Structures are given as structure tokens and as C-alpha cells.
mmCIF file of C-alpha atoms in Angstrom:
data_model
loop_
_atom_site.group_PDB
_atom_site.id
_atom_site.type_symbol
_atom_site.label_atom_id
_atom_site.label_comp_id
_atom_site.label_asym_id
_atom_site.label_seq_id
_atom_site.Cartn_x
_atom_site.Cartn_y
_atom_site.Cartn_z
ATOM 1 C CA MET A 265 -30.009 -25.114 130.716
ATOM 2 C CA THR A 266 -33.519 -25.482 129.299
ATOM 3 C CA ASP A 267 -34.893 -22.725 127.072
ATOM 4 C CA GLU A 268 -37.691 -20.509 128.362
ATOM 5 C CA SER A 269 -40.027 -18.501 126.130
ATOM 6 C CA TRP A 270 -41.855 -15.331 127.113
ATOM 7 C CA ALA A 271 -44.680 -13.664 125.209
ATOM 8 C CA GLY A 272 -44.525 -9.932 124.715
ATOM 9 C CA TRP A 273 -44.860 -6.939 122.410
ATOM 10 C CA TYR A 274 -42.540 -5.058 120.097
ATOM 11 C CA ARG A 275 -43.436 -1.418 119.380
ATOM 12 C CA ASP A 276 -41.884 1.167 117.099
ATOM 13 C CA ARG A 277 -42.972 3.854 114.643
ATOM 14 C CA GLN A 278 -44.406 1.143 112.381
ATOM 15 C CA GLY A 279 -46.841 -0.105 115.050
ATOM 16 C CA SER A 280 -47.141 -2.949 117.572
ATOM 17 C CA ASP A 281 -46.559 -6.658 117.047
ATOM 18 C CA ALA A 282 -46.782 -9.693 119.307
ATOM 19 C CA VAL A 283 -43.393 -11.379 119.784
ATOM 20 C CA ILE A 284 -41.789 -14.311 121.553
ATOM 21 C CA LEU A 285 -38.578 -13.885 123.535
ATOM 22 C CA THR A 286 -36.577 -17.061 124.137
ATOM 23 C CA THR A 287 -33.505 -17.544 126.323
ATOM 24 C CA ASP A 288 -31.342 -20.309 127.698
ATOM 25 C CA GLY A 289 -30.079 -18.000 130.430
ATOM 26 C CA GLN A 290 -27.237 -16.736 128.255
ATOM 27 C CA GLN A 291 -28.294 -16.152 124.658
ATOM 28 C CA LEU A 292 -31.472 -14.188 123.905
ATOM 29 C CA ARG A 293 -33.580 -14.701 120.797
ATOM 30 C CA LEU A 294 -36.480 -12.627 119.508
ATOM 31 C CA ARG A 295 -38.772 -13.196 116.526
ATOM 32 C CA ALA A 296 -40.585 -10.090 115.327
ATOM 33 C CA ARG A 297 -42.391 -9.519 112.018
ATOM 34 C CA GLY A 298 -41.032 -12.794 110.700
ATOM 35 C CA VAL A 299 -37.399 -11.867 111.384
ATOM 36 C CA ASP A 300 -35.126 -13.561 113.943
ATOM 37 C CA PHE A 301 -32.811 -11.568 116.205
ATOM 38 C CA GLU A 302 -30.299 -12.761 118.783
ATOM 39 C CA GLY A 303 -27.767 -11.416 121.255
ATOM 40 C CA GLU A 304 -26.419 -11.672 124.782
ATOM 41 C CA SER A 305 -28.123 -8.494 126.017
ATOM 42 C CA PHE A 306 -31.569 -7.000 125.510
ATOM 43 C CA ASP A 307 -29.971 -3.933 123.929
ATOM 44 C CA GLY A 308 -27.773 -6.050 121.655
ATOM 45 C CA LEU A 309 -30.321 -7.972 119.581
ATOM 46 C CA GLY A 310 -29.096 -8.146 115.997
ATOM 47 C CA PRO A 311 -30.467 -10.031 112.965
ATOM 48 C CA VAL A 312 -29.474 -13.684 112.850
ATOM 49 C CA ALA A 313 -26.725 -14.208 110.294
ATOM 50 C CA GLY A 314 -28.106 -14.712 106.813
ATOM 51 C CA THR A 315 -31.485 -13.072 107.519
ATOM 52 C CA PRO A 316 -31.058 -9.304 107.061
ATOM 53 C CA PRO A 317 -34.436 -7.589 107.540
ATOM 54 C CA PRO A 318 -35.866 -5.178 104.973
ATOM 55 C CA ASP A 319 -34.806 -1.617 105.807
ATOM 56 C CA GLU A 320 -38.390 -0.423 106.217
ATOM 57 C CA LEU A 321 -39.324 -3.049 108.846
ATOM 58 C CA PHE A 322 -36.983 -2.056 111.692
ATOM 59 C CA ALA A 323 -34.824 0.803 112.895
ATOM 60 C CA LEU A 324 -31.413 -0.766 113.495
ATOM 61 C CA VAL A 325 -28.873 1.268 115.452
ATOM 62 C CA ASP A 326 -25.297 0.050 115.025
ATOM 63 C CA GLY A 327 -26.703 -3.202 113.669
ATOM 64 C CA VAL A 328 -29.055 -3.970 116.584
ATOM 65 C CA LEU A 329 -32.679 -3.197 117.420
ATOM 66 C CA GLY A 330 -33.141 0.382 118.532
ATOM 67 C CA ASP A 331 -35.726 3.181 118.597
ATOM 68 C CA CYS A 332 -38.294 0.679 119.882
ATOM 69 C CA VAL A 333 -40.014 -0.572 123.032
ATOM 70 C CA LEU A 334 -40.138 -4.161 124.274
ATOM 71 C CA GLU A 335 -42.677 -5.395 126.830
ATOM 72 C CA TRP A 336 -42.933 -8.921 128.209
ATOM 73 C CA ASP A 337 -43.883 -10.937 131.299
ATOM 74 C CA LEU A 338 -41.965 -13.842 132.745
ATOM 75 C CA PRO A 339 -42.369 -16.220 135.701
ATOM 76 C CA LEU A 340 -39.925 -15.446 138.500
ATOM 77 C CA PRO A 341 -39.265 -17.660 141.550
ATOM 78 C CA VAL A 342 -39.560 -15.893 144.909
ATOM 79 C CA PHE A 343 -38.717 -17.480 148.255
ATOM 80 C CA GLY A 344 -40.953 -16.698 151.226
ATOM 81 C CA ASP A 345 -42.538 -18.485 154.197
ATOM 82 C CA GLY A 346 -40.142 -21.377 153.719
ATOM 83 C CA VAL A 347 -41.266 -22.240 150.184
ATOM 84 C CA VAL A 348 -40.636 -21.085 146.623
ATOM 85 C CA HIS A 349 -43.524 -19.193 145.008
ATOM 86 C CA GLN A 350 -43.956 -18.405 141.315
ATOM 87 C CA ALA A 351 -44.343 -14.656 140.876
ATOM 88 C CA THR A 352 -44.632 -12.668 137.636
ATOM 89 C CA LEU A 353 -42.136 -10.049 136.520
ATOM 90 C CA SER A 354 -43.403 -7.471 134.023
ATOM 91 C CA CYS A 355 -40.652 -5.814 131.985
ATOM 92 C CA LEU A 356 -40.777 -2.574 130.001
ATOM 93 C CA LEU A 357 -37.633 -1.694 128.077
ATOM 94 C CA SER A 358 -37.446 1.430 125.957
ATOM 95 C CA LEU A 359 -34.541 1.515 123.530
ATOM 96 C CA ARG A 360 -35.522 4.899 122.155
ATOM 97 C CA ARG A 361 -32.605 7.272 121.780
ATOM 98 C CA PRO A 362 -31.201 9.316 123.387
ATOM 99 C CA ASP A 363 -32.662 8.153 126.713
ATOM 100 C CA PRO A 364 -33.257 4.377 126.895
ATOM 101 C CA TYR A 365 -34.702 3.141 130.165
ATOM 102 C CA LEU A 366 -35.949 0.034 131.963
ATOM 103 C CA TYR A 367 -38.878 -0.492 134.336
ATOM 104 C CA LEU A 368 -39.645 -3.764 136.156
ATOM 105 C CA GLU A 369 -42.654 -4.675 138.281
ATOM 106 C CA LEU A 370 -43.019 -7.853 140.330
ATOM 107 C CA GLN A 371 -46.515 -9.179 141.051
ATOM 108 C CA PHE A 372 -46.356 -11.343 144.138
ATOM 109 C CA GLY A 373 -48.771 -12.195 146.932
ATOM 110 C CA GLY A 374 -51.498 -9.891 145.640
ATOM 111 C CA ALA A 375 -49.207 -6.842 145.582
ATOM 112 C CA ALA A 376 -46.992 -5.116 143.015
ATOM 113 C CA TYR A 377 -43.387 -4.139 143.695
ATOM 114 C CA GLY A 378 -41.848 -1.820 141.144
ATOM 115 C CA SER A 379 -38.377 -0.593 140.339
ATOM 116 C CA HIS A 380 -37.631 3.051 139.725
ATOM 117 C CA ARG A 381 -39.236 4.309 136.522
ATOM 118 C CA ALA A 382 -35.976 4.812 134.646
ATOM 119 C CA GLU A 383 -33.455 2.185 135.703
ATOM 120 C CA SER A 384 -30.242 1.789 133.703
ATOM 121 C CA ASP A 385 -29.821 -1.984 134.016
ATOM 122 C CA PHE A 386 -31.484 -5.159 135.292
ATOM 123 C CA ALA A 387 -29.173 -5.484 138.298
ATOM 124 C CA SER A 388 -30.184 -2.094 139.690
ATOM 125 C CA ALA A 389 -33.881 -2.623 138.910
ATOM 126 C CA LEU A 390 -33.980 -6.023 140.639
ATOM 127 C CA ALA A 391 -32.089 -4.630 143.629
ATOM 128 C CA THR A 392 -34.709 -1.879 143.942
ATOM 129 C CA ILE A 393 -37.487 -4.482 143.932
ATOM 130 C CA GLN A 394 -35.695 -6.648 146.508
ATOM 131 C CA ARG A 395 -35.441 -3.700 148.889
ATOM 132 C CA SER A 396 -39.209 -3.166 148.682
ATOM 133 C CA LEU A 397 -40.208 -6.795 149.368
ATOM 134 C CA PRO A 398 -41.471 -7.824 152.829
ATOM 135 C CA PRO A 399 -38.874 -9.118 155.316
ATOM 136 C CA GLY A 400 -37.916 -12.730 154.638
ATOM 137 C CA VAL A 401 -39.034 -12.627 150.998
ATOM 138 C CA ARG A 402 -36.222 -12.937 148.446
ATOM 139 C CA LEU A 403 -35.866 -13.108 144.709
ATOM 140 C CA GLN A 404 -34.464 -16.454 143.592
ATOM 141 C CA THR A 405 -32.638 -15.466 140.416
ATOM 142 C CA CYS A 406 -29.049 -15.275 139.233
ATOM 143 C CA ILE A 407 -28.588 -11.696 140.466
ATOM 144 C CA ALA A 408 -29.361 -12.867 144.014
ATOM 145 C CA CYS A 409 -27.385 -16.127 143.785
ATOM 146 C CA ALA A 410 -24.386 -17.026 145.921
ATOM 147 C CA PHE A 411 -22.323 -17.871 142.836
ATOM 148 C CA SER A 412 -22.635 -14.773 140.639
ATOM 149 C CA ASP A 413 -20.527 -11.656 140.237
ATOM 150 C CA TYR A 414 -19.453 -8.948 137.818
ATOM 151 C CA LEU A 415 -15.984 -8.404 136.439
ATOM 152 C CA PRO A 416 -14.220 -5.890 138.703
ATOM 153 C CA ALA A 417 -14.195 -3.052 136.192
ATOM 154 C CA ALA A 418 -15.931 0.263 135.706
ATOM 155 C CA GLY A 419 -19.544 0.024 134.599
ATOM 156 C CA ARG A 420 -21.746 -2.871 133.473
ATOM 157 C CA GLY A 421 -24.178 -3.387 130.620
ATOM 158 C CA LEU A 422 -27.953 -3.486 130.576
ATOM 159 C CA SER A 423 -28.052 -7.273 130.995
ATOM 160 C CA GLY A 424 -26.206 -10.525 130.444
ATOM 161 C CA GLY A 425 -22.803 -9.590 131.883
ATOM 162 C CA LEU A 426 -23.213 -11.484 135.163
ATOM 163 C CA ALA A 427 -20.650 -14.261 135.618
ATOM 164 C CA CYS A 428 -21.767 -17.607 137.036
ATOM 165 C CA PHE A 429 -19.294 -19.528 139.211
ATOM 166 C CA ARG A 430 -21.404 -22.634 139.768
ATOM 167 C CA GLY A 431 -18.489 -24.680 138.434
ATOM 168 C CA ALA A 432 -16.186 -23.266 141.119
ATOM 169 C CA LYS A 433 -18.556 -23.058 144.090
ATOM 170 C CA ASP A 434 -16.103 -23.842 146.879
ATOM 171 C CA ALA A 435 -13.558 -21.338 145.602
ATOM 172 C CA TYR A 436 -16.153 -18.586 145.175
ATOM 173 C CA ARG A 437 -17.482 -19.184 148.702
ATOM 174 C CA GLU A 438 -14.137 -17.821 149.913
ATOM 175 C CA ALA A 439 -14.132 -14.798 147.591
ATOM 176 C CA ALA A 440 -14.437 -11.515 149.454
ATOM 177 C CA GLY A 441 -13.050 -8.791 147.272
ATOM 178 C CA GLU A 442 -11.975 -7.590 143.854
ATOM 179 C CA GLY A 443 -8.695 -9.508 143.834
ATOM 180 C CA ASP A 444 -10.381 -12.809 144.690
ATOM 181 C CA VAL A 445 -12.881 -12.455 141.851
ATOM 182 C CA ARG A 446 -10.172 -11.509 139.351
ATOM 183 C CA ASP A 447 -8.246 -14.641 140.319
ATOM 184 C CA LEU A 448 -11.361 -16.753 139.728
ATOM 185 C CA TRP A 449 -12.561 -15.018 136.564
ATOM 186 C CA ASP A 450 -11.235 -17.638 134.136
ATOM 187 C CA ARG A 451 -13.048 -20.357 136.116
ATOM 188 C CA ARG A 452 -16.488 -18.874 135.466
ATOM 189 C CA THR A 453 -19.044 -21.217 133.898
ATOM 190 C CA GLY A 454 -20.292 -18.441 131.626
ATOM 191 C CA LEU A 455 -22.207 -15.165 131.590
ATOM 192 C CA VAL A 456 -25.899 -15.268 132.475
ATOM 193 C CA GLN A 457 -28.983 -13.078 132.485
ATOM 194 C CA GLU A 458 -29.752 -11.439 135.820
ATOM 195 C CA ILE A 459 -33.398 -12.602 135.628
ATOM 196 C CA TRP A 460 -32.464 -16.252 135.031
ATOM 197 C CA SER A 461 -32.713 -18.943 137.715
ATOM 198 C CA CYS A 462 -31.375 -22.487 137.794
ATOM 199 C CA ARG A 463 -31.594 -25.468 140.119
ATOM 200 C CA GLU A 464 -28.163 -24.728 141.605
ATOM 201 C CA TYR A 465 -29.300 -21.405 143.088
ATOM 202 C CA GLU A 466 -28.232 -20.678 146.665
ATOM 203 C CA PRO A 467 -28.967 -17.454 148.571
ATOM 204 C CA ARG A 468 -26.152 -14.930 148.634
ATOM 205 C CA PRO A 469 -24.392 -14.274 151.970
ATOM 206 C CA GLU A 470 -25.090 -10.921 153.587
ATOM 207 C CA GLN A 471 -21.464 -10.177 154.429
ATOM 208 C CA GLY A 472 -17.928 -11.522 154.495
ATOM 209 C CA ALA A 473 -16.631 -14.469 152.479
ATOM 210 C CA GLY A 474 -18.740 -15.365 149.480
ATOM 211 C CA THR A 475 -19.821 -11.809 148.707
ATOM 212 C CA GLY A 476 -17.152 -11.462 146.043
ATOM 213 C CA HIS A 477 -16.556 -8.100 144.415
ATOM 214 C CA ARG A 478 -20.088 -6.710 144.205
ATOM 215 C CA GLY A 479 -21.016 -7.504 147.806
ATOM 216 C CA ALA A 480 -24.308 -8.761 149.168
ATOM 217 C CA PHE A 481 -27.593 -8.462 147.319
ATOM 218 C CA PRO A 482 -29.314 -6.015 147.151
ATOM 219 C CA LEU A 483 -26.350 -3.963 148.384
ATOM 220 C CA GLU A 484 -23.935 -3.756 145.452
ATOM 221 C CA LEU A 485 -20.449 -2.311 145.318
ATOM 222 C CA ALA A 486 -19.994 -2.676 141.546
#
């Protein structure tokens, strides 16, 4: 996977600072106020080993960034009219306690398609946007891919817990339930960000085999 970088803003009680978010689809990295953070989820960004930040610069909660707001835009592929278009996804993530929330808005074709104002995770927010898009228009990201699924277990995190089965495509195409996905779990290529997209993307089936544990997108069972 090739790294992507997204420009954005970090805000807390100390003020606002321009930042760069970088990801390879799995690991996230953020540089803010001269300090590097990394993690597998947007709510799990901790200081890179060996670079502890001064106490007065950030409010760390359980060792990760908290009591702050992150805003950034990223290019997002959208399929419509037989071709892939490059849309823009605007992300607003509040990590302020006790009520963190996420809001996403997709700018595509001269219109804006937003999630609910207080989504709990990227999967739900992207599903909300997909439901609002015109017929025949589909997000082309990992959450909508034919080879992605969540571990059949209660709950899921904010981001980054989506398993990719691109290394076991034929087997996953036959998966149609919790047991099938559990049997395949150790064959996953890795865990990916829901907003990531790679060249091996294929649209997810609407029903039956290949819908795994979580079902079709945007309908989700998990």
C-alpha cells in the first residue's frame, strides 16, 4: 500500500494548529506541534516511542490524544455513471469527553451528503452517506468492498478494525454468515481503515454468498 497524506487541523484548549495525517490504510500517523503520534484508530493516537510530548502541549487520556477535535479532508473514490469519480470527504472528529462523536460529509457532483451529526464510528457514518447517495452511485472504499468484514463479536471500534480478505478472495466469496467468517479469520490480510481504498476493490454483493457476517453494504448486521 502507498501512503496517503491529508491536511487538517488539531484543536484543543491550547488553540488550533495545522496538521498532516498520514496512513497506509492500516497505521495512522499524525504530526502536531512538532510531536509525532501513531495508532491503528483515530481515537488511539499515542506518542511515537521515544518522543514523549511536554505535559502542557497535549491532553493525553490513557496515553492517547483526547479532549481535542480533529478536522481533515481526503479524496474518496465514488463510482457512478460507469466511471470512478474523485469526491472529497470532510471529517470532523471530536474526542472530547464524555461524549466523543464523528461527523462526515461527502462532496460529490455539486452536492453534499452528510452522516448523522453524532455518529459513533466510521462504518455507521459511511453507511448513512451511502443511503443518501443517488441510485447507482456507490462509495468505493474498504467498507463497501467485497472482501471486508468485522470479527463476529459484540461491538466495534471507531475505526481500523475492518478485516481485509483480499488474500483469500475465493474463500470469502462463499462466506455467508458468522461461522464462515470465523473460519476464515486467520486468513485475513490485515486490518484496514474503513475510508481506505485499494486497486483490488470490488463491489460488495447485495445478498447471499459473499456478504459474510456483517451483510451487504450499507445494510450491516454487525
